[in-house]
CSV table of C-alpha atoms in Angstrom, one decimal:
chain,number,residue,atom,x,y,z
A,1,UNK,CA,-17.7,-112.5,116.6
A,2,UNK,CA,-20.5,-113.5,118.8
A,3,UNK,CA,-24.0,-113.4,119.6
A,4,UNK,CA,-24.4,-109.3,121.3
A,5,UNK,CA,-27.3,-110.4,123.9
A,6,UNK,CA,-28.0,-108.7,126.4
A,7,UNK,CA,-27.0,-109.8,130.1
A,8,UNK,CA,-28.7,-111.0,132.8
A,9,UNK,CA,-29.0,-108.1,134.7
A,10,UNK,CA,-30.2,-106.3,130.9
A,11,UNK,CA,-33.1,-108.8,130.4
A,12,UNK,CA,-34.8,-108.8,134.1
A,13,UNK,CA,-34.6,-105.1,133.9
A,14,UNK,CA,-36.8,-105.1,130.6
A,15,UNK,CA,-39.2,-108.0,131.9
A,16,UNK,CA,-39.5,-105.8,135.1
A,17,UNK,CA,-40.6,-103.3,133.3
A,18,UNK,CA,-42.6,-104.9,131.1
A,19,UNK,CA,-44.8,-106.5,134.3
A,20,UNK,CA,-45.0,-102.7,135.2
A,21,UNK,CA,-46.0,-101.4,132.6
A,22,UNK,CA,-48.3,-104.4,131.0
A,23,UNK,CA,-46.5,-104.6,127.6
A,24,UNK,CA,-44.3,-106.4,125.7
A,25,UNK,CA,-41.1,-106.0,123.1
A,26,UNK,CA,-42.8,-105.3,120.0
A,27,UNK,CA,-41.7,-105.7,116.2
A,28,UNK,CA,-41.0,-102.7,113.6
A,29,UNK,CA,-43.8,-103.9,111.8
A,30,UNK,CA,-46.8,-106.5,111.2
A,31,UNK,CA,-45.9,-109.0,108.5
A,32,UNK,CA,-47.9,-111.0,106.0
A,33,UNK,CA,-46.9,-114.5,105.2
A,34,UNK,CA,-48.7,-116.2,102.2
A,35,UNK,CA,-50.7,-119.3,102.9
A,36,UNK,CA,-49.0,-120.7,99.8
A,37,UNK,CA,-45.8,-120.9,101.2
A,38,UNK,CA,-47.2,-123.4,103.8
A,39,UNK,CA,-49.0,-125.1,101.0
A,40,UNK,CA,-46.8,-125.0,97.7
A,41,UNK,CA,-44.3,-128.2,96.8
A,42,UNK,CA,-42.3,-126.0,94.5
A,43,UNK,CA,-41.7,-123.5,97.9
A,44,UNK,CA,-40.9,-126.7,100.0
A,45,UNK,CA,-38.2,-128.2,97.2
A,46,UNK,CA,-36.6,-124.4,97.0
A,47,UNK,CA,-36.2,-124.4,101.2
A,48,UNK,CA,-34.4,-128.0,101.1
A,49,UNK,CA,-32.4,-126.8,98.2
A,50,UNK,CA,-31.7,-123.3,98.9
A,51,UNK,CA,-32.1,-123.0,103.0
A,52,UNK,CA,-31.3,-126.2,104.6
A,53,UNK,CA,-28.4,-128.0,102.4
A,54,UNK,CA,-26.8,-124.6,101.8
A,55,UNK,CA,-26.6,-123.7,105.4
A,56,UNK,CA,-24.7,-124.5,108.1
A,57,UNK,CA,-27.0,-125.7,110.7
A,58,UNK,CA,-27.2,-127.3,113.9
A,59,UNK,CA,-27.0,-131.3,113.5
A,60,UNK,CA,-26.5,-132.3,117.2
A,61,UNK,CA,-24.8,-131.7,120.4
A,62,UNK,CA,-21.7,-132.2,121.2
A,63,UNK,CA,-22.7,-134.2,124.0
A,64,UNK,CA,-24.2,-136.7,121.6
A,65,UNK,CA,-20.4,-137.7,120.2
A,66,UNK,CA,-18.6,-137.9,123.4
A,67,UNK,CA,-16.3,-141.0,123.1
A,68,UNK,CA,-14.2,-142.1,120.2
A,69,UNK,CA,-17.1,-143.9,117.5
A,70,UNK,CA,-20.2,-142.3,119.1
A,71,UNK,CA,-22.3,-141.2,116.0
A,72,UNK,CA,-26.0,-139.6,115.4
A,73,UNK,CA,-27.4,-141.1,112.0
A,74,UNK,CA,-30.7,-139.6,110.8
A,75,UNK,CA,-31.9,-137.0,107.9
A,76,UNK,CA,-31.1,-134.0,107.3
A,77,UNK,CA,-32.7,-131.8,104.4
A,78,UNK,CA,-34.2,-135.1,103.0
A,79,UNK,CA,-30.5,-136.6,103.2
A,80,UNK,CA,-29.1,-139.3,105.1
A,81,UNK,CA,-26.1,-137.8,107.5
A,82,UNK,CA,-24.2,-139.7,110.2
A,83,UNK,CA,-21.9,-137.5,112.4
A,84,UNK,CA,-19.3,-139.3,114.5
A,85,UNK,CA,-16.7,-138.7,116.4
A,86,UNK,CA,-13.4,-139.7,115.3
A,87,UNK,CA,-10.2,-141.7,116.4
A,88,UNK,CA,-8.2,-137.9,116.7
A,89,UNK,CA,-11.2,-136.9,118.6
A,90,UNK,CA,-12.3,-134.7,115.7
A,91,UNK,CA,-16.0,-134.3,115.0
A,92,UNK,CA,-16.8,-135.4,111.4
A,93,UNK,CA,-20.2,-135.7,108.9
A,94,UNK,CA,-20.6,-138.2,105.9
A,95,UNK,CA,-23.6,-138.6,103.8
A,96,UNK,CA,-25.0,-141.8,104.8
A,97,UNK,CA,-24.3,-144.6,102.2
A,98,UNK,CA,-22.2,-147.0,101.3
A,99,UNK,CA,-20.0,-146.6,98.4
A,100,UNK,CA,-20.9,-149.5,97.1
A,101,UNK,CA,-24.6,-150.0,96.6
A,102,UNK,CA,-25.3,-146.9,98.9
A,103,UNK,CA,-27.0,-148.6,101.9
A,104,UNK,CA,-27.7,-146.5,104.9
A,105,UNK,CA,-24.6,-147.5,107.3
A,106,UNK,CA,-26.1,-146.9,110.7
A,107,UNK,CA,-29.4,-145.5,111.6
A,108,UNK,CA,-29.8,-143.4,115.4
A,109,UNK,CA,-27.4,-143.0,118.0
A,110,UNK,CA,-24.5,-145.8,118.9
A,111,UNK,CA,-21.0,-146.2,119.3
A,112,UNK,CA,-19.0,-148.5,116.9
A,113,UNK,CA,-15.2,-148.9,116.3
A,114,UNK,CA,-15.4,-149.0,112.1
A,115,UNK,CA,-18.8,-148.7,110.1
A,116,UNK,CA,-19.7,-151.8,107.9
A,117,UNK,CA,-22.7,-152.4,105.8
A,118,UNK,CA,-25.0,-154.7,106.3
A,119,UNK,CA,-25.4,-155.9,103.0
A,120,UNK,CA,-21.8,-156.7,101.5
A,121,UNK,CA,-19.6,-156.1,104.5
A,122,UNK,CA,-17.6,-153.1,103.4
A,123,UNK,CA,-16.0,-151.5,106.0
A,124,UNK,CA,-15.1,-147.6,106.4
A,125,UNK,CA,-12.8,-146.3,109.5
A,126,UNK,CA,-14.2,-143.3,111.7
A,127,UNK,CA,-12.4,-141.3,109.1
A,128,UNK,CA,-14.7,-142.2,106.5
A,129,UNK,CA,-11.7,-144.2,105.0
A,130,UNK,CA,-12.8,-147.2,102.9
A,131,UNK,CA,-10.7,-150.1,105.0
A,132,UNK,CA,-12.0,-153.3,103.7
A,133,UNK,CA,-13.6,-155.0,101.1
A,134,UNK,CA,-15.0,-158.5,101.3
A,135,UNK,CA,-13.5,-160.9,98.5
A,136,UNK,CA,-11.6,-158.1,97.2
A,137,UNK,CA,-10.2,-159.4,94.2
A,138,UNK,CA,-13.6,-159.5,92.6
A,139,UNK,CA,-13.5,-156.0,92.0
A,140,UNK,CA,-10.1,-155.4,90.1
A,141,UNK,CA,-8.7,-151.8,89.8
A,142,UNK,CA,-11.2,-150.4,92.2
A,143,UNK,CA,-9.2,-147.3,94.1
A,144,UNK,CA,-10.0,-147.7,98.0
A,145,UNK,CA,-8.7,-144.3,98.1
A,146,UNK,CA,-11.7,-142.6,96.1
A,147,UNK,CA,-14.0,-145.1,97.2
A,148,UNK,CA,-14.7,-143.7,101.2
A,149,UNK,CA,-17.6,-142.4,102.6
A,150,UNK,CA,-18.7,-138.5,100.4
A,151,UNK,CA,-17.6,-135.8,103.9
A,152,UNK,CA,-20.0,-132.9,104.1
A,153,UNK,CA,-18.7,-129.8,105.9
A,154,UNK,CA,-18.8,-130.2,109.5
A,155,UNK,CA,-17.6,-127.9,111.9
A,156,UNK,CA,-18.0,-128.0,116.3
A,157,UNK,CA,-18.3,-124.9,118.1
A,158,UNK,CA,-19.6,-124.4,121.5
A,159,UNK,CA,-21.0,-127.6,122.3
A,160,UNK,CA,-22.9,-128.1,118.9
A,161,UNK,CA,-21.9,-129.9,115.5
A,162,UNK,CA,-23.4,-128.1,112.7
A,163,UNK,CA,-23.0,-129.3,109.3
A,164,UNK,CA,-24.2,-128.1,105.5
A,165,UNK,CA,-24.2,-130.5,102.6
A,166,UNK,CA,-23.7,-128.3,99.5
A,167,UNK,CA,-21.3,-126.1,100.0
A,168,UNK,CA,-21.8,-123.0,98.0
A,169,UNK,CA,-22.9,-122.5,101.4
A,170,UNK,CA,-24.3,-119.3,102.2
A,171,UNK,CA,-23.3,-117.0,104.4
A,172,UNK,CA,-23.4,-118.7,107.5
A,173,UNK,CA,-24.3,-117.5,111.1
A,174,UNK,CA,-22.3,-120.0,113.1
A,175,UNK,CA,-19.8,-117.6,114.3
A,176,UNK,CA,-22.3,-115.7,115.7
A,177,UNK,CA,-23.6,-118.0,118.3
A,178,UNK,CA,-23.4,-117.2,121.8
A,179,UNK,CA,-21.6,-120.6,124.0
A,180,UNK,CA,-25.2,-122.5,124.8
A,181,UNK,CA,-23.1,-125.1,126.0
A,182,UNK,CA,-20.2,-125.3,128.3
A,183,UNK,CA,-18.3,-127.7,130.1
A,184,UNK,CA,-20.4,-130.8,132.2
A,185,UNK,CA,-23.4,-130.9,129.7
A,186,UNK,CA,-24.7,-134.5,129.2
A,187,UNK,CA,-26.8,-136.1,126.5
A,188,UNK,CA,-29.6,-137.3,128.9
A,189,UNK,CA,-32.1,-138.2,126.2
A,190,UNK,CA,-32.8,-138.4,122.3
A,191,UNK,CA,-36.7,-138.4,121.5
A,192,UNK,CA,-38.3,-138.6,117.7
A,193,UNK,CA,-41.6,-137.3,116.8
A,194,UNK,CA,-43.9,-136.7,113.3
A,195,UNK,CA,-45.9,-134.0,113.3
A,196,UNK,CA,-48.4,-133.4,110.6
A,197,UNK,CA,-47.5,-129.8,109.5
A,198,UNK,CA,-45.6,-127.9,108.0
A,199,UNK,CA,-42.1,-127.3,109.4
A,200,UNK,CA,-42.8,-123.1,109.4
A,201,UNK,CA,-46.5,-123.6,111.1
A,202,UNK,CA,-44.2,-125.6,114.0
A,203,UNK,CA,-41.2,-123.3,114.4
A,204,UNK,CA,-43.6,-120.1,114.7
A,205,UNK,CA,-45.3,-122.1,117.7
A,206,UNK,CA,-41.7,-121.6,119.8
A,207,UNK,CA,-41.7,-118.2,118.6
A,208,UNK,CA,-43.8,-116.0,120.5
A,209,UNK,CA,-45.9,-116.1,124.1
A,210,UNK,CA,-48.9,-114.8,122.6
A,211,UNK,CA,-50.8,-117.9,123.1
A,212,UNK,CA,-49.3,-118.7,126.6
A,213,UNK,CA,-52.6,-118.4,128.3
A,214,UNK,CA,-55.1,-119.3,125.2
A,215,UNK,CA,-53.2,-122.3,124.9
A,216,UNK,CA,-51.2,-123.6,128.2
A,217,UNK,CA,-53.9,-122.8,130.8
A,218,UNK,CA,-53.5,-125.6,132.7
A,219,UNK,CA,-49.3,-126.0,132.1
A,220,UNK,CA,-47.2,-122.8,131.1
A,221,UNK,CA,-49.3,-120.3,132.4
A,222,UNK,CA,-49.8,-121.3,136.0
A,223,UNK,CA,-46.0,-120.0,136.0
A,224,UNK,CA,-45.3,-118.1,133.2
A,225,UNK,CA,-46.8,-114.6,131.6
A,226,UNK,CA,-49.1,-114.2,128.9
A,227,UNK,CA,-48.0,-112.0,126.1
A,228,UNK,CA,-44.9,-110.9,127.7
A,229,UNK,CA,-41.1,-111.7,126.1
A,230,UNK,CA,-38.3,-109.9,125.4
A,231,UNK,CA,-37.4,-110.9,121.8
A,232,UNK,CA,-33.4,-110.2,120.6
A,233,UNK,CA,-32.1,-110.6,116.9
A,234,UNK,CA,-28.4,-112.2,116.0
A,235,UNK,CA,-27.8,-113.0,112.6
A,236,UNK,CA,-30.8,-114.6,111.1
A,237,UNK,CA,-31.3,-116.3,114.8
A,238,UNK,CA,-33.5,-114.5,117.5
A,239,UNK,CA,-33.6,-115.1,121.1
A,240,UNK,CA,-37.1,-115.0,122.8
A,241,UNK,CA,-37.0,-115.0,126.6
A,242,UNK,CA,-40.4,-115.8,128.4
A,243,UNK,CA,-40.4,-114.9,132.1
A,244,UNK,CA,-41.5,-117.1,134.9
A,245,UNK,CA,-43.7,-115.5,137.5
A,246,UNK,CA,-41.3,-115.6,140.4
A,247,UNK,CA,-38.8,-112.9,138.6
A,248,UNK,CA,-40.4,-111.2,140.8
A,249,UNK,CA,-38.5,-111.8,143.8
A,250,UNK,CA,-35.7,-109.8,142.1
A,251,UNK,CA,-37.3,-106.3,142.3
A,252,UNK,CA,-35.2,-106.4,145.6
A,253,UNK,CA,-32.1,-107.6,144.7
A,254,UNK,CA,-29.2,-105.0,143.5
A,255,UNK,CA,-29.5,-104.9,139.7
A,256,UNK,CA,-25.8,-106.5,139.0
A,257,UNK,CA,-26.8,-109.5,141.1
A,258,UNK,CA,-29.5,-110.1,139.3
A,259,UNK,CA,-29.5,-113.7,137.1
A,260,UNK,CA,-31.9,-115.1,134.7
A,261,UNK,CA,-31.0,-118.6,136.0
A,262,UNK,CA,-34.4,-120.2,137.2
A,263,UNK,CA,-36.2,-117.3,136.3
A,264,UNK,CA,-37.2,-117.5,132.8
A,265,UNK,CA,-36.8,-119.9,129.6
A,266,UNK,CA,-34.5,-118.5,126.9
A,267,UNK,CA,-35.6,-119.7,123.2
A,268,UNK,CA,-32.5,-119.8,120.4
A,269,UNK,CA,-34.2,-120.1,117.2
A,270,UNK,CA,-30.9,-121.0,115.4
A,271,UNK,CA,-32.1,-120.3,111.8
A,272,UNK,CA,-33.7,-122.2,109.8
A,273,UNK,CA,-34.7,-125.1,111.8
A,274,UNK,CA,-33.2,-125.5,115.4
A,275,UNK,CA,-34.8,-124.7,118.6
A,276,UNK,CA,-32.5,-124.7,121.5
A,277,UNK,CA,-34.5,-123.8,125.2
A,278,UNK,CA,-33.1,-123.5,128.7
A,279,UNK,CA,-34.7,-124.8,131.4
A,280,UNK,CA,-33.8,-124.6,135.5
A,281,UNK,CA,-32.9,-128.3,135.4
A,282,UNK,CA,-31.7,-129.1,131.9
A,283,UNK,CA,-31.6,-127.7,127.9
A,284,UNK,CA,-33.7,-129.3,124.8
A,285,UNK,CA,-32.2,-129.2,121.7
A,286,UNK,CA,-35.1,-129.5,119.0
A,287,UNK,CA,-34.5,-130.0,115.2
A,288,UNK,CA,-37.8,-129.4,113.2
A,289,UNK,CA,-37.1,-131.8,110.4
A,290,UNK,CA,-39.2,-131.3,107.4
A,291,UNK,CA,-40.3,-134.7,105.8
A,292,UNK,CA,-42.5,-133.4,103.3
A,293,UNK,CA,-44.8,-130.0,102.7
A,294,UNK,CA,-47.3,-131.2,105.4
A,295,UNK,CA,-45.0,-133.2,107.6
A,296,UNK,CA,-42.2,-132.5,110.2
A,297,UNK,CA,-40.1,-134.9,112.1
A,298,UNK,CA,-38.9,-133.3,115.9
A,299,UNK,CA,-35.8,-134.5,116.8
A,300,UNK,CA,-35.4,-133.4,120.6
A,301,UNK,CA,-31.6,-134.3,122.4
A,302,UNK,CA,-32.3,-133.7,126.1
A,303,UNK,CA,-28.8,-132.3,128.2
A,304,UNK,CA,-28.1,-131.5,131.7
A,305,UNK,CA,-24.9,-130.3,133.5
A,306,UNK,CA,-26.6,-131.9,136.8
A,307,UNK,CA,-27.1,-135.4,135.2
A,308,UNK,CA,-23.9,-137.0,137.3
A,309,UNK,CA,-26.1,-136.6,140.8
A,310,UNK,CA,-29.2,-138.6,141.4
A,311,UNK,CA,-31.4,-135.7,142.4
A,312,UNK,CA,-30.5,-134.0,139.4
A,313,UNK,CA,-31.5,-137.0,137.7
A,314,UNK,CA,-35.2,-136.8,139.1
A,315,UNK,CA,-35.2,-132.9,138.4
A,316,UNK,CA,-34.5,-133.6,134.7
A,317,UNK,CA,-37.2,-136.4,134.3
A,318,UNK,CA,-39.7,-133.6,136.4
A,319,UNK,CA,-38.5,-131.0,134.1
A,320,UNK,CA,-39.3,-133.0,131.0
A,321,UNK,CA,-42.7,-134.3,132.1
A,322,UNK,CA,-43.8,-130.6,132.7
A,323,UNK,CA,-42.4,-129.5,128.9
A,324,UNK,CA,-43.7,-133.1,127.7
A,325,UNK,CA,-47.4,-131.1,128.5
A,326,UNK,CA,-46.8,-128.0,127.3
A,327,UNK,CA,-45.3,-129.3,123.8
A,328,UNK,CA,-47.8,-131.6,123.0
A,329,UNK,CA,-50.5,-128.6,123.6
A,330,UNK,CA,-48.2,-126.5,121.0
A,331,UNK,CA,-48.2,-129.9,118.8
A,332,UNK,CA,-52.1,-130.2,118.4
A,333,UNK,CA,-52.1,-126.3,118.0
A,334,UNK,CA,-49.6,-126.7,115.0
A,335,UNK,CA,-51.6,-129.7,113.3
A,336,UNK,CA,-54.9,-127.6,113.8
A,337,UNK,CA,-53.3,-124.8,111.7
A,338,UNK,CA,-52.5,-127.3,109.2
A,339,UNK,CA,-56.0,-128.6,108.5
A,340,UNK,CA,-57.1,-124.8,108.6
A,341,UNK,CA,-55.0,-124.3,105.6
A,342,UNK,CA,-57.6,-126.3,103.9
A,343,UNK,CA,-60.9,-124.2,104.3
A,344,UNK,CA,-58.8,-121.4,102.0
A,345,UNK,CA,-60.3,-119.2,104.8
A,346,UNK,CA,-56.9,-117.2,104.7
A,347,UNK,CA,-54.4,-116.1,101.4
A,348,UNK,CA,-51.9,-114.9,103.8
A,349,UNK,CA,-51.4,-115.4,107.5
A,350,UNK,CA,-51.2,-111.6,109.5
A,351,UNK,CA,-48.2,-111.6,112.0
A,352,UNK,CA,-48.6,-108.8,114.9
A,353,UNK,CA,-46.1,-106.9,116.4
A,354,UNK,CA,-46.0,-109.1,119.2
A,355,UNK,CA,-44.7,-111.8,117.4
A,356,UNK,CA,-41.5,-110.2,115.6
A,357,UNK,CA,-39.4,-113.2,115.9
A,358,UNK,CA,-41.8,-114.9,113.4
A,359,UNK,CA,-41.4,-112.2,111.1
A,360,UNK,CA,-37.7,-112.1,111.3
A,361,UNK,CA,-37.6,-115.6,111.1
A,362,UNK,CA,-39.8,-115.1,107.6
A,363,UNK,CA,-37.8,-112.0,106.4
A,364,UNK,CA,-34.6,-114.2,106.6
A,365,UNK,CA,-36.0,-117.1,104.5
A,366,UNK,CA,-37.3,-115.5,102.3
A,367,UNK,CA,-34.0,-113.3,101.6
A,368,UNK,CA,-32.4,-116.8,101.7
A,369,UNK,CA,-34.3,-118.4,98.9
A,370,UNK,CA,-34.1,-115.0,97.0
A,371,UNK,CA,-29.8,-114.6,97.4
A,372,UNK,CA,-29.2,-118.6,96.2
């Protein structure tokens, strides 16, 4: 079943109104958020244990495997994953490691025809398949067929691979998503960051538009509104739509012509840890990564369905200077919050009814850890 968002024509009408009226969707309620979850190691170890290996999440696009042998190698929960795609053009996830002395196989993004280590020469087909060994008598008895790369569930839906590692998985909300990506979308870019905070402080920063004119004077709100979204729920997943200023010229066209395309940024929070947002010329894919209690790595896959034309080409690099801004402004605003956890200023942070994708997105992690 999928995501039940509401249309086009469904979200302009509400943003309309909104501009009218000078408000915004709000919450059910205003939720509080201990300053020890940002804080505490035992918290931390229960989210990589109990969230992120036991869901099914978001890895990478689709477009990141396009030919036979691509593959995306980085961490995941801690772990060491590779996804590649297969000779039978099948998507597939292996933890990272050779089965010998269990060194890394690949690191980043390539394109091989088998995977062999770098340190004895063991050799593993796409399938995971243990091929070859090196001097293979020396290990008498040794079963090939046990001896391939450990799979982890792996699944491809509507442009995105999304694996789990231990698979007691909970209930997962992959069937849910709505089609983010369709036919023509390119991997144009893969960028890697460390940001030092916490991986909740950063997700709540794509969460709400409260801070759009506080915080992006000078970048997002030049064309964009302050305080002003229409926030949807799916699952544990939320959709936050901020408006650009020109939806404006749509007060005069008929209501079922009306499209969102060009006229506002959509933001999947794909729960726990994926932020997927739509721009006019192209669509960022960004994995919050949590390294450790106070550190996050961003993984960011750049696509565009334009990417074949050079014009399109020059609209993506424009598009991604003008996001490169505003993300580094939400960056510094995420590490400040970080070092503010140290004046103990604060035993719980106070999320308004503005910002009720943040306290979904809290609700549902916490009734995560709770259910494992």
């Amino acid at each position: 079943m999928k995501a039940q968002l509401a249309d086009g024509a469904s979200v302009v009408d509400r943003i309309l109104q909104h501009i009218d009226a000078k408000s915004t969707d709000l919450s059910a309620g205003v939720w509080h958020e201990p300053v020890a979850h940002y804080l505490s190691p035992d918290r931390f170890a229960a989210e990589i244990a109990q969230v992120f290996r036991r869901t099914l999440t978001p890895f990478c696009p689709s477009a990141a495997l396009a030919e036979t042998g691509a593959y995306v190698a980085r961490d995941a929960a801690l772990t060491p994953v590779v996804a590649i795609r297969s000779a039978d053009g099948v998507a597939r996830a292996f933890r990272n490691a050779c089965r010998h002395r269990g060194v890394q196989l690949v690191d980043g993004i390539g394109c091989k025809k088998a995977l062999t280590c770098r340190y004895h020469g063991w050799t593993y087909g796409l399938d995971g398949r243990l091929r070859g060994i090196p001097d293979e008598h020396g290990f008498p008895g040794l079963d090939k067929t046990t001896h391939g790369l450990v799979p982890v569930r792996c699944i491809e839906r509507d442009g995105l691979v999304l694996v789990s590692q231990d698979d007691p998985a909970a209930t997962s909300d992959a069937s849910d998503m709505p089609k983010l990506f369709g036919e023509g979308w390119k991997l144009y870019s893969t960028a890697s960051q460390e940001v030092e905070a916490n991986w909740k402080v950063v997700a709540e920063g794509f969460l709400e538009g409260y801070h759009i004119r506080s915080t992006h004077q000078d970048t997002f709100y030049p064309l964009q509104y302050d305080n002003l979204n229409v926030v949807e729920s799916f699952g544990r997943n939320s959709r936050i739509s901020f408006p650009y200023r020109r939806i404006e010229k749509l007060r005069n066209v008929p209501a079922s012509e009306r499209r969102t395309d060009g006229m506002l940024t959509h933001v999947y929070h794909l729960f726990p840890n994926v932020m997927l947002s739509t721009f006019p010329t192209n669509r960022l894919m960004t994995v919050l990564e949590p390294l450790a209690v106070d550190r996050t790595r961003l993984v960011t896959y750049t696509l565009s369905n334009r990417i074949a034309a050079e014009d399109g080409r020059v609209a993506v690099a424009q598009g991604r200077d003008f996001v490169t801004a505003g993300a580094a402004e939400d960056r510094e605003m995420a590490c400040a919050a970080q070092r503010g956890l140290a004046t103990r200023a604060n035993d719980h942070f106070t999320f308004g009814l503005f910002e009720g994708a943040i306290r979904h997105f809290h609700q549902n992690l916490a009734a995560t850890i709770d259910a494992a």
